[in-house]
Coordinates of N, CA, C and O and ligand atoms in Angstrom, one line a residue:
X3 N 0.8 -1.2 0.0 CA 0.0 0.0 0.0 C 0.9 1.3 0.0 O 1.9 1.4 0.8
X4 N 0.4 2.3 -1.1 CA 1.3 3.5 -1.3 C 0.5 4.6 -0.2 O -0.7 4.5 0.0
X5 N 1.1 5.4 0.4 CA 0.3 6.6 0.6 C 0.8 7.9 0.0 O 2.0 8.1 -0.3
X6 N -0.3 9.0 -0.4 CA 0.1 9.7 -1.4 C 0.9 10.5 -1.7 O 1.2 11.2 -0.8
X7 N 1.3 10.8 -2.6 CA 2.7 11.4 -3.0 C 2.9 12.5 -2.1 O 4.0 12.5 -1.5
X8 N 1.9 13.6 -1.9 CA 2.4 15.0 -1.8 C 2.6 14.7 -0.5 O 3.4 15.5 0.0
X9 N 2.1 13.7 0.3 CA 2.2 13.5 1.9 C 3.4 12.8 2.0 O 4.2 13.3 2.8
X10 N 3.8 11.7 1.3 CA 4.5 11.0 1.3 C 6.5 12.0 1.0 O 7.5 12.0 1.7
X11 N 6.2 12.4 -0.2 CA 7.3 13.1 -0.3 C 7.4 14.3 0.8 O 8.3 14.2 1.6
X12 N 7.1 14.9 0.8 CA 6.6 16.4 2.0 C 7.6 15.8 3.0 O 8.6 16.4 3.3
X13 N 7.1 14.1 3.8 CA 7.4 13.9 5.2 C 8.6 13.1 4.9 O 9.2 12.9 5.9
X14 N 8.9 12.6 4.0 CA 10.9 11.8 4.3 C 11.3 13.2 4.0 O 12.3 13.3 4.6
X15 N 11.0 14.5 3.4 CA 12.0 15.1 3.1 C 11.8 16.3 4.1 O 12.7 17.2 4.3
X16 N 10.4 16.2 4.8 CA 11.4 17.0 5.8 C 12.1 16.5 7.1 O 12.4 17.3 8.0
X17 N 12.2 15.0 7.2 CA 13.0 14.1 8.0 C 14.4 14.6 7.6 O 15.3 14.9 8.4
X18 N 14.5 14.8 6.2 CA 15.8 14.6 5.9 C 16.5 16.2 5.4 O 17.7 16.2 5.0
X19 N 15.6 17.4 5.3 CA 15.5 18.3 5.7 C 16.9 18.5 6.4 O 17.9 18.3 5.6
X20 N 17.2 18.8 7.7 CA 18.2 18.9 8.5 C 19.5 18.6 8.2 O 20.5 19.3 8.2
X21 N 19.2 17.1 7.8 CA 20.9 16.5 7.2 C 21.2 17.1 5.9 O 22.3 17.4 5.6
X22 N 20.2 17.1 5.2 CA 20.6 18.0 3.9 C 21.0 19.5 3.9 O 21.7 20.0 3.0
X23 N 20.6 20.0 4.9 CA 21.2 21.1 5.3 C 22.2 21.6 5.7 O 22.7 22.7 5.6
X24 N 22.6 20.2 6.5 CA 24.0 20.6 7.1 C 25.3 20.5 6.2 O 26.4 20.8 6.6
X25 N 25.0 20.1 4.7 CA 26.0 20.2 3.8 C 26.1 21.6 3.6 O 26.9 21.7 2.7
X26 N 25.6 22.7 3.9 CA 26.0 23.8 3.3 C 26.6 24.7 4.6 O 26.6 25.9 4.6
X27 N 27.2 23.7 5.8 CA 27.8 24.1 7.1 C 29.3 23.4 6.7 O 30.3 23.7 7.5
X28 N 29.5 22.7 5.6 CA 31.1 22.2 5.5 C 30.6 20.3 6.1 O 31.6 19.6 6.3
X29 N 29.8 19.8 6.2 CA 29.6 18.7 6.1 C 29.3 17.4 5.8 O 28.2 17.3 6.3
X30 N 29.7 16.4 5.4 CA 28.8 15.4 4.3 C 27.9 14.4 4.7 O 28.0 13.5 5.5
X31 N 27.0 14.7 3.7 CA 25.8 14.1 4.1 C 25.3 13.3 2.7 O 25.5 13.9 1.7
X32 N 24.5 11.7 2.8 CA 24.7 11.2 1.8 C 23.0 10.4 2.1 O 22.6 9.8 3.0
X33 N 22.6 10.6 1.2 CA 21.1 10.5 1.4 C 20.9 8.9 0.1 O 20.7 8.8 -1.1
X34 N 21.0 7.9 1.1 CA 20.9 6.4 0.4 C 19.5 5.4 0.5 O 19.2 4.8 1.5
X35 N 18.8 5.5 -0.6 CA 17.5 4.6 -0.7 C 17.6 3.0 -1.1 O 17.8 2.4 -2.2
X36 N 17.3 2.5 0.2 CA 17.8 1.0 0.3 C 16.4 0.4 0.0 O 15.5 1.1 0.3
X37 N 16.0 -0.6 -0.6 CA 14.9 -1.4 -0.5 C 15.2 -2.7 -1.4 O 16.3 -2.8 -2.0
X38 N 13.8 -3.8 -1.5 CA 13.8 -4.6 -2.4 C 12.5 -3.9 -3.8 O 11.5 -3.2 -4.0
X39 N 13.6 -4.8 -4.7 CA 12.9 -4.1 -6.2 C 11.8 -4.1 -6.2 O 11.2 -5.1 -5.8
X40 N 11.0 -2.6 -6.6 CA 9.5 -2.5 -6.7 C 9.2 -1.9 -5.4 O 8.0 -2.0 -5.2
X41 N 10.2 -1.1 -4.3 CA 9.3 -0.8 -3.6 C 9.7 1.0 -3.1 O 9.6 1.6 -2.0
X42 N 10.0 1.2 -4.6 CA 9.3 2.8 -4.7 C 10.7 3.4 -4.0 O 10.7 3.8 -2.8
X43 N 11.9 3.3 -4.9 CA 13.1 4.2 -4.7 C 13.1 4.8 -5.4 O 13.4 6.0 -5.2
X44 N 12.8 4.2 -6.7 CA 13.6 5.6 -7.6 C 12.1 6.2 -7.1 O 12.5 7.3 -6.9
X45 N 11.0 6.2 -6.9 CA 9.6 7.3 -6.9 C 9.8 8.0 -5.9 O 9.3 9.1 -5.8
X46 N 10.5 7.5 -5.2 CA 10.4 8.3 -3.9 C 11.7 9.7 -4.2 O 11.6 10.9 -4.0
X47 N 12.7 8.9 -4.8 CA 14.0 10.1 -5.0 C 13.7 11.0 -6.6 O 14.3 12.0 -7.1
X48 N 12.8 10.5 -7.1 CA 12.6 11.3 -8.3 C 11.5 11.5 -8.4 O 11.2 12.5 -9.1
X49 N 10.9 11.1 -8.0 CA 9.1 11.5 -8.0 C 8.7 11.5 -9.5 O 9.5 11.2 -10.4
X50 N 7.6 11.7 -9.6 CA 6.5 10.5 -10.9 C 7.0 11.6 -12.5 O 6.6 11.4 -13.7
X51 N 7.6 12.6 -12.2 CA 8.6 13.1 -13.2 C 7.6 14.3 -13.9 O 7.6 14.6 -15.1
X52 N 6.6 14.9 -12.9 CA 5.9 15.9 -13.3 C 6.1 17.5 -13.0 O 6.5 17.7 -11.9
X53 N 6.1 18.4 -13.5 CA 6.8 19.1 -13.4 C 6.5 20.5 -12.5 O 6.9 21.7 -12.6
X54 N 5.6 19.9 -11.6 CA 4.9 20.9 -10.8 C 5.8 20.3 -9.6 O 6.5 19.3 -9.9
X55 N 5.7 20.8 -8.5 CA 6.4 20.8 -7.0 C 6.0 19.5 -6.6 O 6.7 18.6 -6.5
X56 N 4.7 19.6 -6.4 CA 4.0 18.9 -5.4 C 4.2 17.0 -6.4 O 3.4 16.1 -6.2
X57 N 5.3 16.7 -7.4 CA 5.4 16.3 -8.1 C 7.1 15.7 -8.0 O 7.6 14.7 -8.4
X58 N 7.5 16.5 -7.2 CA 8.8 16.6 -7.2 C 9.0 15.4 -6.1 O 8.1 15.0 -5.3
X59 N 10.1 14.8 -6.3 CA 11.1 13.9 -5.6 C 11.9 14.4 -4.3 O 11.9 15.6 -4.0
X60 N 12.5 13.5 -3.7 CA 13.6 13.9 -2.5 C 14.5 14.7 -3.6 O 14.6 15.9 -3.5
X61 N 15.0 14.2 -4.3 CA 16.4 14.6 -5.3 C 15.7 15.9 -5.2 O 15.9 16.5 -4.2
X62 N 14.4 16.7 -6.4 CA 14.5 18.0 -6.5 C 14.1 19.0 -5.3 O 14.5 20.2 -5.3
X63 N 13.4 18.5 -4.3 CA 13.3 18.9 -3.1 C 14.4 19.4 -2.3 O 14.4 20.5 -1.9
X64 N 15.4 18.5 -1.9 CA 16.6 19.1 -1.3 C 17.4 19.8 -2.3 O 18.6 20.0 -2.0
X65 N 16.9 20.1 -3.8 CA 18.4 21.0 -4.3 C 17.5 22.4 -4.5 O 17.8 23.6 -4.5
X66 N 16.4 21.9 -4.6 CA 15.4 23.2 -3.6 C 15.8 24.4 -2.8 O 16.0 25.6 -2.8
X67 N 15.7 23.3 -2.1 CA 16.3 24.0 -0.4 C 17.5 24.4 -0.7 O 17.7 25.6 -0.2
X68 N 18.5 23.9 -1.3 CA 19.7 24.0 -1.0 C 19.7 25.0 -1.4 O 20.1 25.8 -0.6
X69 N 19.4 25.5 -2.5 CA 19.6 27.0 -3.5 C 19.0 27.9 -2.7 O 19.6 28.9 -2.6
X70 N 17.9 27.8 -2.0 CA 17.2 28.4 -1.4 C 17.9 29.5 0.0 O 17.7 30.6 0.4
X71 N 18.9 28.1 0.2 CA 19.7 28.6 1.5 C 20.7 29.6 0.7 O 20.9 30.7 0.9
X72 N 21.1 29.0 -0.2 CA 22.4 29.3 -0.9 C 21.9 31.0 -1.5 O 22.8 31.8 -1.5
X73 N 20.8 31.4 -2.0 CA 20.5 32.5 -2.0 C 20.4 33.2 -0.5 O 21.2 34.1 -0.2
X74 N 19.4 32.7 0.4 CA 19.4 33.5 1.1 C 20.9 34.0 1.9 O 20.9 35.1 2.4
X75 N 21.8 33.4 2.0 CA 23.6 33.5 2.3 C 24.0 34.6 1.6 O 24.5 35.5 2.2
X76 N 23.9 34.7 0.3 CA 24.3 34.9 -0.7 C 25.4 36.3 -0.3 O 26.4 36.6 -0.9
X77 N 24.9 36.7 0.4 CA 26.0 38.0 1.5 C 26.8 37.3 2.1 O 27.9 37.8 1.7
X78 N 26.9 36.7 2.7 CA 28.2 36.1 3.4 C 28.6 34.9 3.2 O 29.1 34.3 4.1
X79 N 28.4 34.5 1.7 CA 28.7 32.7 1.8 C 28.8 32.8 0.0 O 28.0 33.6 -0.5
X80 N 29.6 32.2 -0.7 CA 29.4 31.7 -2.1 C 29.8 30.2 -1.8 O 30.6 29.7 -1.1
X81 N 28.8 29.6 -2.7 CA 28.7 28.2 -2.7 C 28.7 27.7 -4.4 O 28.2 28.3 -5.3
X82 N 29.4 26.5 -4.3 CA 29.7 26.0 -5.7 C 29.0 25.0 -5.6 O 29.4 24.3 -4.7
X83 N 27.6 24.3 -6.7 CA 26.9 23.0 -5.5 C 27.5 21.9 -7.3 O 27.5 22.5 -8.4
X84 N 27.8 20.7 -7.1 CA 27.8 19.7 -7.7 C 26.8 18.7 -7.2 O 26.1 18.7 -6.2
X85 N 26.8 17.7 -8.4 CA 25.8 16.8 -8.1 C 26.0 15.8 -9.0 O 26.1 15.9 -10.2
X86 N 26.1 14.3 -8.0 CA 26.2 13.4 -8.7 C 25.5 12.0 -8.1 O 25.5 11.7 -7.0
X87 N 25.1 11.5 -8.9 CA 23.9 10.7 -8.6 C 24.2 9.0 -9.0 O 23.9 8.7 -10.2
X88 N 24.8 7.9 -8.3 CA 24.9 6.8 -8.7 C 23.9 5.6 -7.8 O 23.3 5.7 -6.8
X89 N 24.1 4.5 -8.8 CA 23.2 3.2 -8.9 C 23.9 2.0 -8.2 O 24.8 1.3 -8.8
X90 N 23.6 1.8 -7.2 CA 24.7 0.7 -6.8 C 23.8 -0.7 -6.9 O 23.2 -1.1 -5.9
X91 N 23.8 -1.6 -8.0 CA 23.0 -2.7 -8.2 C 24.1 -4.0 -8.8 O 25.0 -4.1 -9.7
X92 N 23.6 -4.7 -8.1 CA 24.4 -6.3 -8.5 C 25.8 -6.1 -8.4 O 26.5 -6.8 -9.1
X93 N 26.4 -5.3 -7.5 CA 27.8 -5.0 -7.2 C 28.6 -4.3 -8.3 O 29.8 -4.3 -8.6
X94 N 27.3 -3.5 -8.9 CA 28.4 -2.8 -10.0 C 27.8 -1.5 -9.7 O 26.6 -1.6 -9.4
X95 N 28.6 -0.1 -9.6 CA 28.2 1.0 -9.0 C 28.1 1.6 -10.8 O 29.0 1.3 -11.7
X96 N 27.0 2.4 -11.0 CA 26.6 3.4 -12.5 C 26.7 4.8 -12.1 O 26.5 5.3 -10.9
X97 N 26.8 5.2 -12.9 CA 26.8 7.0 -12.7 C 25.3 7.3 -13.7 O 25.3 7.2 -14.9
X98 N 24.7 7.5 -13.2 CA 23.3 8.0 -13.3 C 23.1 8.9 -14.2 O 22.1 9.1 -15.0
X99 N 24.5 9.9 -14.1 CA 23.8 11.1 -14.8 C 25.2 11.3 -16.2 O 25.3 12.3 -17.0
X100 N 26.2 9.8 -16.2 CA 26.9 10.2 -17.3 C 25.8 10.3 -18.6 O 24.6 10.1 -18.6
X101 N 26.5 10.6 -19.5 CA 25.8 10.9 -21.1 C 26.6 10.0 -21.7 O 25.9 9.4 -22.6
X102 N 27.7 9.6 -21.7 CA 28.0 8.4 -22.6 C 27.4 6.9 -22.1 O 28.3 6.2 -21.6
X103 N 26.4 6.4 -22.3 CA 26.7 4.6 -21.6 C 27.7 4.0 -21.3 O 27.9 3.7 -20.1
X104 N 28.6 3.6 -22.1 CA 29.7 3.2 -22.0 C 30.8 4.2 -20.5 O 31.8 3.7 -20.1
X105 N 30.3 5.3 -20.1 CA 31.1 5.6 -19.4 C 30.4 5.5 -18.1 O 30.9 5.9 -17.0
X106 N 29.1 5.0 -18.4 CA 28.1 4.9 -16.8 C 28.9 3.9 -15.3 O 28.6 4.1 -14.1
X107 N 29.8 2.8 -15.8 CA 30.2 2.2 -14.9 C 31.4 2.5 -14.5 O 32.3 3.1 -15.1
X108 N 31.4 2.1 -12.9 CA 32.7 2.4 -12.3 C 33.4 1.4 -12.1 O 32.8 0.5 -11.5
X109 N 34.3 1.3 -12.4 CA 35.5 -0.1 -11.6 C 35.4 0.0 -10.1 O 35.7 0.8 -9.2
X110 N 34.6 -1.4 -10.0 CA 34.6 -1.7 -8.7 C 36.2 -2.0 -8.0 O 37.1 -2.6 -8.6
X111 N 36.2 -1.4 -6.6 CA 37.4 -1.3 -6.6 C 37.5 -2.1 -4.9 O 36.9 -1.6 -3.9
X112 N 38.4 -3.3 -4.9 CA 38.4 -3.8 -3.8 C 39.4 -3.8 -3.0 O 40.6 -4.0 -3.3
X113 N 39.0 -3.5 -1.6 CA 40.6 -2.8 -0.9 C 40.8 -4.0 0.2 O 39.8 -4.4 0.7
X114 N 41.8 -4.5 0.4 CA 41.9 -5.6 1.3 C 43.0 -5.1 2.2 O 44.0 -4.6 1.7
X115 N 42.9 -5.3 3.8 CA 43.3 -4.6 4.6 C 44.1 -6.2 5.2 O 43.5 -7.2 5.5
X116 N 45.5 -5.9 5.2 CA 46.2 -6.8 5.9 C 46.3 -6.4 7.5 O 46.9 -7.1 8.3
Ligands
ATP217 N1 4.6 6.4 -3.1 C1 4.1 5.9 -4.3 N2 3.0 6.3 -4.8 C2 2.5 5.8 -6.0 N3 3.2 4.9 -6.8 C3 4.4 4.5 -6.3 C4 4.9 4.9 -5.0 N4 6.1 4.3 -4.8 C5 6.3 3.5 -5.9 N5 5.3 3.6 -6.8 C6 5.2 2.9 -8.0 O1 5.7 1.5 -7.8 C7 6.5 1.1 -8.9 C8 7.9 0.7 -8.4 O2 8.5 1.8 -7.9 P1 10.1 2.1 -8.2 O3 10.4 2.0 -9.6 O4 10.3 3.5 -7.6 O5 10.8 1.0 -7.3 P2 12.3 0.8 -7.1 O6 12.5 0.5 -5.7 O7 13.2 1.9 -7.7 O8 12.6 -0.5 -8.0 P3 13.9 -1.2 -8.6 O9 14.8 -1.5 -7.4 O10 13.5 -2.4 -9.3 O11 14.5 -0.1 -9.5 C9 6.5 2.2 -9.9 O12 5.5 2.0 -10.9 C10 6.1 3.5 -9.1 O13 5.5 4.4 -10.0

């Protein structure tokens, strides 16, 4: 059972509100949607891909805010924001937002600690 978007998105993101915020205090914060397939990650972080607010995802909601803050600063703070968005499935990590396919995967990289 789904409950509805605008409630649904509204309340993880203002859970997560805070932590997203504190990236623009010098801290890292990493906002990871765990589940089994089909139970509404990518909907929840991208939302149903319409182009009004109440439409919007965790992803456009916190860069929202973020600009939001980053204007209101805008006197005593310049901020440079990047954004990069990966897939970590069947042990192979994708970059989401490359443009080439072929350059979507990363070498998984395994560190073994003697
Ligand atoms: N809160 C919600 N309200 C309405 N529909 C939803 C909601 N969450 C998920 N869905 C629908 O359920 C289906 C599965 O959701 P989604 O693709 O986000 O799952 P997923 O966890 O990303 O799956 P996978 O791991 O296989 O990629 C989609 O058709 C999506 O539109």
């Amino acid at each position: 059972m789904y409950v509805t978007l605008r409630n649904f998105a509204e309340d993880v993101f203002q859970d997560t509100k805070p932590l997203v915020r504190s990236v623009m205090d010098g801290y890292n914060v990493c906002i990871f949607a765990y589940g089994q397939t089909g139970s509404g990650k990518t909907y929840t972080m991208s939302g149903p891909g319409g182009e009004s607010t109440k439409e919007f995802g965790i992803n456009q909601l916190a860069l929202n805010d973020l600009f939001l803050l980053s204007d209101e600063r805008k006197d005593i703070m310049s901020y440079k924001i990047h954004v990069q968005m990966v897939e970590i499935y069947n042990e192979q990590i994708r970059d989401l937002l490359a443009d080439d396919p072929l350059l979507t995967k990363y070498p998984f990289v395994v560190i073994s600690v003697v």
